[in-house]
GROMACS .gro file of C-alpha atoms in nm:
model
  441
    1MET     CA    1  16.208   8.257   7.047
    2LYS     CA    2  16.334   8.115   6.725
    3ASN     CA    3  16.070   7.848   6.731
    4SER     CA    4  15.800   8.102   6.814
    5LEU     CA    5  15.859   8.336   6.521
    6PRO     CA    6  15.747   8.101   6.242
    7LEU     CA    7  15.436   8.009   6.437
    8LEU     CA    8  15.353   8.373   6.494
    9ALA     CA    9  15.392   8.441   6.128
   10VAL     CA   10  15.171   8.154   6.036
   11PHE     CA   11  14.910   8.289   6.275
   12PHE     CA   12  14.895   8.626   6.106
   13VAL     CA   13  14.910   8.483   5.760
   14ALA     CA   14  14.636   8.238   5.834
   15GLY     CA   15  14.415   8.522   5.943
   16CYS     CA   16  14.106   8.326   6.045
   17GLN     CA   17  14.279   8.003   6.127
   18VAL     CA   18  14.208   7.848   6.469
   19GLN     CA   19  14.497   7.780   6.705
   20SER     CA   20  14.572   7.417   6.756
   21GLY     CA   21  14.463   7.243   7.073
   22ASP     CA   22  14.124   7.234   7.249
   23SER     CA   23  14.204   7.468   7.539
   24VAL     CA   24  14.032   7.758   7.363
   25VAL     CA   25  13.715   7.579   7.253
   26PHE     CA   26  13.417   7.420   7.421
   27THR     CA   27  13.184   7.169   7.265
   28ALA     CA   28  12.822   7.278   7.306
   29ARG     CA   29  12.641   7.012   7.498
   30GLN     CA   30  12.276   6.931   7.549
   31GLY     CA   31  12.135   6.817   7.879
   32LYS     CA   32  11.952   6.912   8.196
   33PHE     CA   33  12.025   7.266   8.318
   34VAL     CA   34  11.962   7.355   8.680
   35HIS     CA   35  12.048   7.693   8.829
   36GLU     CA   36  12.029   7.686   9.206
   37LEU     CA   37  12.090   7.968   9.450
   38SER     CA   38  12.210   7.870   9.796
   39SER     CA   39  12.200   8.113  10.086
   40ARG     CA   40  12.222   8.080  10.463
   41GLY     CA   41  12.011   8.249  10.727
   42ASP     CA   42  11.831   8.219  11.060
   43VAL     CA   43  11.492   8.069  11.134
   44PHE     CA   44  11.243   8.314  11.286
   45SER     CA   45  10.876   8.314  11.375
   46GLN     CA   46  10.679   8.509  11.119
   47GLY     CA   47  10.375   8.531  11.344
   48GLY     CA   48  10.557   8.597  11.672
   49THR     CA   49  10.418   8.821  11.946
   50GLU     CA   50  10.646   9.079  12.105
   51ILE     CA   51  10.629   9.119  12.483
   52ARG     CA   52  10.726   9.473  12.582
   53CYS     CA   53  10.787   9.650  12.910
   54GLU     CA   54  10.489   9.877  12.982
   55VAL     CA   55  10.634  10.024  13.303
   56ASP     CA   56  10.776  10.374  13.346
   57GLY     CA   57  11.100  10.308  13.527
   58SER     CA   58  11.165  10.485  13.855
   59SER     CA   59  11.529  10.530  13.749
   60PRO     CA   60  11.690  10.630  13.417
   61ASP     CA   61  11.811  10.272  13.364
   62GLY     CA   62  11.459  10.129  13.385
   63THR     CA   63  11.296   9.861  13.600
   64VAL     CA   64  11.489   9.553  13.708
   65ILE     CA   65  11.375   9.203  13.607
   66LEU     CA   66  11.333   8.995  13.925
   67GLU     CA   67  11.207   8.675  13.762
   68ILE     CA   68  11.177   8.561  13.401
   69ILE     CA   69  11.056   8.240  13.243
   70ALA     CA   70  11.316   8.007  13.093
   71GLU     CA   71  11.393   8.060  12.726
   72GLY     CA   72  11.239   7.793  12.505
   73ALA     CA   73  10.952   7.723  12.746
   74SER     CA   74  10.605   7.660  12.607
   75VAL     CA   75  10.336   7.885  12.750
   76GLN     CA   76   9.959   7.923  12.744
   77PRO     CA   77   9.757   8.246  12.768
   78GLY     CA   78   9.773   8.383  13.122
   79ASP     CA   79  10.101   8.213  13.220
   80ARG     CA   80  10.339   8.445  13.404
   81LEU     CA   81  10.640   8.542  13.194
   82VAL     CA   82  10.820   8.821  13.379
   83GLN     CA   83  10.812   8.977  13.726
   84LEU     CA   84  10.958   9.327  13.746
   85ASP     CA   85  11.066   9.502  14.067
   86VAL     CA   86  10.764   9.675  14.228
   87SER     CA   87  10.927   9.801  14.551
   88ALA     CA   88  10.964  10.163  14.436
   89PHE     CA   89  10.607  10.169  14.306
   90LYS     CA   90  10.465  10.030  14.632
   91GLU     CA   91  10.634  10.305  14.834
   92GLU     CA   92  10.502  10.565  14.592
   93LEU     CA   93  10.157  10.405  14.615
   94LEU     CA   94  10.151  10.439  14.996
   95GLN     CA   95  10.249  10.806  14.980
   96GLN     CA   96   9.987  10.873  14.715
   97GLN     CA   97   9.715  10.698  14.918
   98ILE     CA   98   9.797  10.915  15.223
   99PHE     CA   99   9.786  11.228  15.009
  100CYS     CA  100   9.452  11.128  14.856
  101ASN     CA  101   9.306  11.064  15.203
  102GLY     CA  102   9.406  11.416  15.307
  103LEU     CA  103   9.247  11.560  14.995
  104GLU     CA  104   8.926  11.368  15.064
  105ALA     CA  105   8.908  11.527  15.412
  106ALA     CA  106   8.974  11.872  15.266
  107LEU     CA  107   8.707  11.815  15.003
  108ALA     CA  108   8.456  11.713  15.272
  109ALA     CA  109   8.529  12.036  15.464
  110ALA     CA  110   8.497  12.243  15.146
  111ALA     CA  111   8.169  12.071  15.064
  112GLY     CA  112   8.045  12.155  15.416
  113GLU     CA  113   8.133  12.523  15.371
  114ARG     CA  114   7.957  12.522  15.035
  115GLU     CA  115   7.642  12.376  15.191
  116LYS     CA  116   7.652  12.631  15.475
  117ALA     CA  117   7.679  12.917  15.226
  118GLN     CA  118   7.390  12.778  15.022
  119LEU     CA  119   7.173  12.741  15.335
  120SER     CA  120   7.258  13.097  15.448
  121LEU     CA  121   7.139  13.227  15.111
  122ILE     CA  122   6.817  13.027  15.133
  123GLU     CA  123   6.767  13.139  15.494
  124TYR     CA  124   6.786  13.506  15.395
  125GLN     CA  125   6.569  13.468  15.084
  126GLN     CA  126   6.299  13.263  15.250
  127GLY     CA  127   6.327  13.368  15.617
  128LEU     CA  128   6.519  13.678  15.726
  129TYR     CA  129   6.421  13.906  15.440
  130PRO     CA  130   6.048  13.829  15.453
  131GLU     CA  131   6.054  13.886  15.832
  132GLU     CA  132   6.228  14.223  15.795
  133GLN     CA  133   5.993  14.321  15.515
  134LYS     CA  134   5.688  14.225  15.722
  135ALA     CA  135   5.812  14.419  16.024
  136VAL     CA  136   5.861  14.739  15.822
  137GLU     CA  137   5.525  14.693  15.651
  138ASN     CA  138   5.364  14.659  15.997
  139GLU     CA  139   5.532  14.981  16.108
  140LEU     CA  140   5.401  15.155  15.797
  141PHE     CA  141   5.051  15.023  15.855
  142ALA     CA  142   5.051  15.139  16.221
  143ALA     CA  143   5.181  15.483  16.124
  144GLU     CA  144   4.914  15.519  15.855
  145GLN     CA  145   4.645  15.425  16.107
  146ARG     CA  146   4.771  15.680  16.359
  147LEU     CA  147   4.781  15.945  16.088
  148LYS     CA  148   4.428  15.862  15.984
  149ARG     CA  149   4.297  15.878  16.342
  150ALA     CA  150   4.482  16.202  16.425
  151THR     CA  151   4.363  16.365  16.104
  152HIS     CA  152   4.002  16.267  16.178
  153GLN     CA  153   4.022  16.410  16.530
  154LEU     CA  154   4.177  16.732  16.407
  155GLU     CA  155   3.906  16.779  16.146
  156ALA     CA  156   3.638  16.716  16.408
  157VAL     CA  157   3.783  16.976  16.641
  158GLN     CA  158   3.828  17.229  16.366
  159SER     CA  159   3.467  17.194  16.253
  160GLY     CA  160   3.327  17.247  16.605
  161THR     CA  161   3.290  17.556  16.828
  162LYS     CA  162   3.538  17.643  17.091
  163SER     CA  163   3.408  17.552  17.429
  164GLU     CA  164   3.528  17.430  17.755
  165GLU     CA  165   3.524  17.078  17.613
  166ASN     CA  166   3.732  17.170  17.307
  167PRO     CA  167   3.995  17.413  17.423
  168ALA     CA  168   4.213  17.585  17.168
  169ASP     CA  169   4.528  17.405  17.284
  170ASP     CA  170   4.371  17.068  17.183
  171VAL     CA  171   4.391  17.178  16.821
  172ASP     CA  172   4.763  17.235  16.850
  173THR     CA  173   4.810  16.899  17.012
  174LEU     CA  174   4.615  16.725  16.738
  175ARG     CA  175   4.809  16.907  16.472
  176PHE     CA  176   5.131  16.786  16.633
  177GLU     CA  177   5.002  16.428  16.642
  178VAL     CA  178   4.906  16.449  16.272
  179GLU     CA  179   5.252  16.578  16.183
  180MET     CA  180   5.425  16.306  16.384
  181ALA     CA  181   5.205  16.041  16.223
  182LYS     CA  182   5.298  16.172  15.877
  183ARG     CA  183   5.665  16.151  15.966
  184ASP     CA  184   5.620  15.796  16.094
  185VAL     CA  185   5.454  15.701  15.764
  186GLU     CA  186   5.734  15.856  15.558
  187GLY     CA  187   5.996  15.690  15.777
  188ALA     CA  188   5.835  15.349  15.737
  189LYS     CA  189   5.808  15.397  15.359
  190THR     CA  190   6.174  15.497  15.342
  191ARG     CA  191   6.283  15.195  15.545
  192LEU     CA  192   6.075  14.966  15.322
  193SER     CA  193   6.227  15.119  15.010
  194VAL     CA  194   6.582  15.092  15.147
  195LEU     CA  195   6.516  14.730  15.242
  196ASP     CA  196   6.399  14.639  14.890
  197THR     CA  197   6.638  14.850  14.684
  198LEU     CA  198   6.960  14.849  14.888
  199THR     CA  199   6.970  14.616  15.186
  200LYS     CA  200   6.826  14.313  15.010
  201PRO     CA  201   7.044  14.331  14.690
  202LEU     CA  202   7.356  14.397  14.896
  203ARG     CA  203   7.289  14.108  15.130
  204LEU     CA  204   7.204  13.877  14.838
  205LYS     CA  205   7.530  13.964  14.664
  206GLN     CA  206   7.724  13.893  14.981
  207LEU     CA  207   7.553  13.558  15.032
  208GLU     CA  208   7.568  13.459  14.662
  209GLY     CA  209   7.937  13.555  14.654
  210ALA     CA  210   7.997  13.336  14.956
  211VAL     CA  211   7.818  13.049  14.779
  212GLN     CA  212   8.023  13.095  14.460
  213SER     CA  213   8.346  13.114  14.657
  214ALA     CA  214   8.260  12.799  14.851
  215GLU     CA  215   8.160  12.619  14.531
  216ALA     CA  216   8.486  12.723  14.360
  217ALA     CA  217   8.687  12.602  14.659
  218ALA     CA  218   8.501  12.271  14.653
  219ARG     CA  219   8.553  12.233  14.277
  220ALA     CA  220   8.923  12.302  14.317
  221LYS     CA  221   8.948  12.030  14.579
  222GLU     CA  222   8.746  11.794  14.358
  223THR     CA  223   8.978  11.860  14.062
  224GLU     CA  224   9.288  11.817  14.274
  225LEU     CA  225   9.153  11.495  14.422
  226SER     CA  226   9.058  11.367  14.074
  227LEU     CA  227   9.410  11.432  13.943
  228HIS     CA  228   9.569  11.256  14.236
  229ARG     CA  229   9.326  10.965  14.209
  230GLU     CA  230   9.432  10.932  13.844
  231ARG     CA  231   9.792  10.933  13.961
  232LEU     CA  232   9.700  10.668  14.219
  233ALA     CA  233   9.533  10.455  13.949
  234LYS     CA  234   9.840  10.493  13.726
  235ILE     CA  235  10.068  10.372  14.005
  236GLU     CA  236   9.835  10.078  14.067
  237LYS     CA  237   9.847   9.997  13.693
  238GLN     CA  238  10.227  10.023  13.698
  239ILE     CA  239  10.233   9.768  13.980
  240ALA     CA  240   9.997   9.542  13.783
  241ASP     CA  241  10.211   9.585  13.468
  242CYS     CA  242  10.516   9.465  13.662
  243THR     CA  243  10.365   9.117  13.636
  244ILE     CA  244  10.369   9.023  13.267
  245THR     CA  245  10.162   8.729  13.147
  246ALA     CA  246  10.140   8.554  12.812
  247PRO     CA  247   9.871   8.692  12.578
  248VAL     CA  248   9.895   8.393  12.342
  249ALA     CA  249  10.022   8.038  12.338
  250GLY     CA  250  10.364   7.961  12.195
  251VAL     CA  251  10.733   7.920  12.273
  252VAL     CA  252  10.927   8.191  12.459
  253PHE     CA  253  11.248   8.344  12.326
  254TYR     CA  254  11.448   8.627  12.481
  255ALA     CA  255  11.480   8.946  12.277
  256ASN     CA  256  11.860   8.935  12.265
  257ALA     CA  257  12.046   9.060  11.959
  258PRO     CA  258  12.109   8.799  11.687
  259GLY     CA  259  12.461   8.661  11.687
  260ARG     CA  260  12.529   8.751  12.050
  261THR     CA  261  12.809   8.551  12.210
  262GLU     CA  262  12.869   8.464  12.572
  263ASP     CA  263  13.122   8.747  12.596
  264ASP     CA  264  12.866   9.008  12.492
  265GLU     CA  265  12.659   9.204  12.741
  266ILE     CA  266  12.344   9.022  12.850
  267LEU     CA  267  12.042   9.208  12.719
  268ILE     CA  268  11.764   9.010  12.885
  269GLY     CA  269  11.782   8.817  13.211
  270GLU     CA  270  11.720   8.835  13.585
  271GLY     CA  271  11.877   9.144  13.741
  272VAL     CA  272  11.884   9.333  13.410
  273PRO     CA  273  11.691   9.664  13.391
  274VAL     CA  274  11.448   9.722  13.106
  275ARG     CA  275  11.299  10.048  12.981
  276ARG     CA  276  10.945  10.130  12.876
  277GLN     CA  277  10.851   9.981  12.537
  278GLN     CA  278  11.167   9.770  12.529
  279VAL     CA  279  11.103   9.424  12.385
  280ILE     CA  280  11.173   9.164  12.655
  281LEU     CA  281  11.046   8.842  12.499
  282ARG     CA  282  10.899   8.706  12.181
  283ILE     CA  283  10.639   8.431  12.182
  284ALA     CA  284  10.693   8.235  11.864
  285GLN     CA  285  10.420   8.055  11.674
  286LEU     CA  286  10.593   7.737  11.558
  287ASP     CA  287  10.346   7.686  11.277
  288GLN     CA  288  10.455   8.013  11.113
  289LEU     CA  289  10.833   7.983  11.073
  290SER     CA  290  11.049   8.145  10.806
  291VAL     CA  291  11.416   8.180  10.719
  292CYS     CA  292  11.564   8.529  10.691
  293THR     CA  293  11.850   8.528  10.441
  294GLU     CA  294  12.035   8.770  10.212
  295VAL     CA  295  12.072   8.753   9.834
  296ALA     CA  296  12.325   8.938   9.618
  297GLU     CA  297  12.209   9.219   9.393
  298SER     CA  298  12.310   9.027   9.079
  299GLU     CA  299  12.061   8.750   9.159
  300ILE     CA  300  11.777   8.936   9.328
  301ALA     CA  301  11.609   9.015   8.994
  302GLN     CA  302  11.564   8.641   8.933
  303LEU     CA  303  11.360   8.596   9.250
  304GLN     CA  304  10.988   8.641   9.287
  305THR     CA  305  10.744   8.576   9.569
  306GLY     CA  306  10.594   8.231   9.565
  307MET     CA  307  10.909   8.073   9.420
  308PRO     CA  308  10.960   7.726   9.576
  309ALA     CA  309  11.259   7.656   9.799
  310VAL     CA  310  11.426   7.367   9.977
  311ILE     CA  311  11.550   7.426  10.333
  312HIS     CA  312  11.820   7.238  10.524
  313VAL     CA  313  11.864   7.302  10.896
  314ASP     CA  314  12.217   7.260  11.036
  315THR     CA  315  12.104   7.079  11.350
  316MET     CA  316  11.883   6.842  11.150
  317PRO     CA  317  12.104   6.718  10.863
  318ASP     CA  318  11.873   6.430  10.777
  319SER     CA  319  11.564   6.650  10.736
  320VAL     CA  320  11.459   6.857  10.437
  321PHE     CA  321  11.182   7.116  10.450
  322ASP     CA  322  10.986   7.269  10.166
  323GLY     CA  323  10.922   7.641  10.153
  324HIS     CA  324  10.856   7.938   9.930
  325VAL     CA  325  10.973   8.298   9.896
  326SER     CA  326  10.730   8.510  10.098
  327LYS     CA  327  10.897   8.852  10.096
  328ILE     CA  328  11.170   9.031   9.899
  329HIS     CA  329  11.284   9.357  10.055
  330PRO     CA  330  11.292   9.638   9.795
  331TYR     CA  331  11.606   9.803   9.932
  332PRO     CA  332  11.957   9.679  10.016
  333THR     CA  333  12.039   9.584  10.373
  334GLN     CA  334  12.153   9.860  10.606
  335GLU     CA  335  12.507   9.718  10.612
  336THR     CA  336  12.552   9.725  10.233
  337ARG     CA  337  12.346  10.033  10.154
  338GLY     CA  338  12.553  10.332  10.043
  339THR     CA  339  12.877  10.131  10.007
  340THR     CA  340  13.079  10.005   9.712
  341ALA     CA  341  13.051   9.650   9.838
  342THR     CA  342  12.815   9.403   9.676
  343LYS     CA  343  12.462   9.505   9.761
  344LYS     CA  344  12.253   9.244   9.940
  345TYR     CA  345  11.878   9.223   9.984
  346GLU     CA  346  11.686   9.060  10.268
  347VAL     CA  347  11.464   8.773  10.159
  348HIS     CA  348  11.213   8.581  10.372
  349VAL     CA  349  11.146   8.217  10.287
  350ALA     CA  350  10.840   8.069  10.459
  351ILE     CA  351  10.871   7.708  10.575
  352ASP     CA  352  10.573   7.502  10.460
  353ASN     CA  353  10.429   7.277  10.732
  354PRO     CA  354  10.721   7.305  10.977
  355SER     CA  355  10.756   7.021  11.225
  356GLY     CA  356  10.737   7.085  11.598
  357THR     CA  357  11.111   7.028  11.626
  358LEU     CA  358  11.201   7.354  11.449
  359ARG     CA  359  11.276   7.656  11.665
  360PRO     CA  360  11.348   8.021  11.590
  361GLY     CA  361  11.719   8.103  11.596
  362LEU     CA  362  11.836   7.786  11.417
  363THR     CA  363  12.073   7.828  11.124
  364ALA     CA  364  11.943   7.704  10.791
  365GLU     CA  365  12.045   7.685  10.427
  366VAL     CA  366  11.793   7.787  10.163
  367VAL     CA  367  11.822   7.645   9.812
  368LEU     CA  368  11.620   7.822   9.542
  369THR     CA  369  11.586   7.681   9.192
  370LEU     CA  370  11.609   7.984   8.965
  371ALA     CA  371  11.590   7.786   8.640
  372GLU     CA  372  11.545   7.422   8.540
  373LEU     CA  373  11.543   7.311   8.174
  374ASP     CA  374  11.555   6.969   8.008
  375ARG     CA  375  11.768   6.911   7.694
  376ALA     CA  376  11.912   7.260   7.708
  377ILE     CA  377  12.213   7.351   7.490
  378GLN     CA  378  12.482   7.492   7.719
  379VAL     CA  379  12.811   7.675   7.670
  380PRO     CA  380  13.041   7.863   7.909
  381LYS     CA  381  12.910   8.199   8.018
  382THR     CA  382  13.225   8.360   7.874
  383SER     CA  383  13.145   8.220   7.528
  384VAL     CA  384  12.856   8.465   7.482
  385PHE     CA  385  12.932   8.831   7.415
  386ASN     CA  386  12.733   9.137   7.317
  387GLU     CA  387  12.792   9.342   7.009
  388ASN     CA  388  12.562   9.610   6.869
  389ASP     CA  389  12.286   9.512   7.113
  390ALA     CA  390  12.294   9.151   6.996
  391GLU     CA  391  12.441   8.831   7.141
  392TYR     CA  392  12.702   8.622   6.959
  393CYS     CA  393  12.929   8.319   6.987
  394LEU     CA  394  13.240   8.238   6.784
  395VAL     CA  395  13.189   7.894   6.628
  396ARG     CA  396  13.480   7.697   6.486
  397SER     CA  397  13.422   7.597   6.126
  398GLY     CA  398  13.713   7.388   6.010
  399SER     CA  399  14.017   7.601   6.074
  400ARG     CA  400  13.831   7.929   6.097
  401TRP     CA  401  13.608   8.122   6.342
  402LYS     CA  402  13.256   8.209   6.237
  403LEU     CA  403  13.050   8.485   6.402
  404ARG     CA  404  12.720   8.327   6.502
  405PRO     CA  405  12.422   8.526   6.641
  406VAL     CA  406  12.253   8.345   6.929
  407VAL     CA  407  11.968   8.389   7.174
  408ALA     CA  408  12.096   8.327   7.526
  409GLY     CA  409  11.882   8.198   7.809
  410PRO     CA  410  11.943   8.167   8.183
  411SER     CA  411  12.291   8.138   8.329
  412ASP     CA  412  12.419   7.995   8.654
  413GLY     CA  413  12.735   8.204   8.646
  414LYS     CA  414  12.936   7.928   8.478
  415LEU     CA  415  12.720   7.792   8.198
  416THR     CA  416  12.469   7.977   7.983
  417VAL     CA  417  12.174   7.822   7.802
  418ILE     CA  418  12.156   7.892   7.426
  419ARG     CA  419  11.794   7.897   7.315
  420GLU     CA  420  11.866   7.963   6.946
  421GLY     CA  421  12.171   7.968   6.719
  422LEU     CA  422  12.372   7.660   6.822
  423GLN     CA  423  12.348   7.287   6.780
  424PRO     CA  424  12.482   7.023   7.017
  425GLY     CA  425  12.840   6.929   6.931
  426GLU     CA  426  12.939   7.262   6.777
  427LYS     CA  427  13.261   7.405   6.911
  428VAL     CA  428  13.264   7.761   7.043
  429ALA     CA  429  13.541   7.987   7.166
  430ILE     CA  430  13.568   8.001   7.542
  431HIS     CA  431  13.710   8.354   7.526
  432PRO     CA  432  13.567   8.490   7.199
  433LEU     CA  433  13.694   8.845   7.234
  434GLN     CA  434  14.050   8.716   7.194
  435HIS     CA  435  13.958   8.587   6.847
  436ARG     CA  436  13.698   8.842   6.739
  437ARG     CA  437  13.918   9.003   6.473
  438GLN     CA  438  13.986   8.666   6.317
  439ALA     CA  439  13.618   8.576   6.279
  440SER     CA  440  13.428   8.600   5.956
  441PRO     CA  441  13.053   8.663   5.931
   0.00000   0.00000   0.00000
């Protein structure tokens, strides 16, 4: 402590003097500046086709996979990929076919009853009613003729003289015949009127009602049969959908969760049930591969789509692939969203002209060049500080610190480029805030 006191005093007396030694200063240097961002991720097929289960499972767990193509196999359109269990659907199909056959028989019977009712209506309109009408009209005509003849005879008798040939009792008889003929005429007219105004409408309503009832019964059977035929067609489609074929050419990959280990539950495989719309496979297009990686929030602002990238695949250490940033997700990942941890953003890097040896699921390292400058003046990132909305460095001038305004450029987290304000060889404080009070303008 005795040795420290004089030094401490000298420090305060000196005011702007610089401490001895070079541990607090850095000599600004000029040279090539490269800021690279390295991030790891998984290769995936950007243009892959998802193969989903289109079957409504007969049980809550879904439909069991009986056969499935080997993962990594190359397929062509029409190749069989998956065979699901159809046993339950075939049993349901048989029952539905039997039920539809019964409905077809019932519909045929209903159609027969409808035709009988229609024919009965036509028979009455065109046959029975005209016959009844003609018979009553004939009765009326005969009665009118009898009345006419009896009336003529009565008038002849009444105009003559009583004699032995025309006794008085003949007049009474003729009068009786005239009266009976009148009654026959009135009776025939009444029957004809009743036939046209009552009997015919009533009979037509009965027959038309029978037709409508038979038609409704037939329509009901037709509707019921149509619904059950639709059900039959749906079951047949379910059976057809149990055989899944490739819609496009490519390489097959199971839709298991990324990062699954052998100890995890198997998601896709023979004997495993799948539900409707569950993704079973993905057919990858090997000419459209990308790397899905994550970038920290502090660096995401420096990225932009189209930025070139270099890609190294772990299983191919001697190969280097070119690529470019194809997508930057606008929101943090689900795992880092809403937490105090460092936010990360998903970034897709497309692989330019991938070779046929690359496969989805491989682990890769993506290297992005965020900045590259020749003959750039560089100082430690800690040497630049902000004050009053401006950037400064503390530059050593002899034994004193000088406050120097600068214009800073890109930084790689360790070194910062100085665009204006410094010259190569000038010495700056590594931790300027420790010496700020000692600096002069």
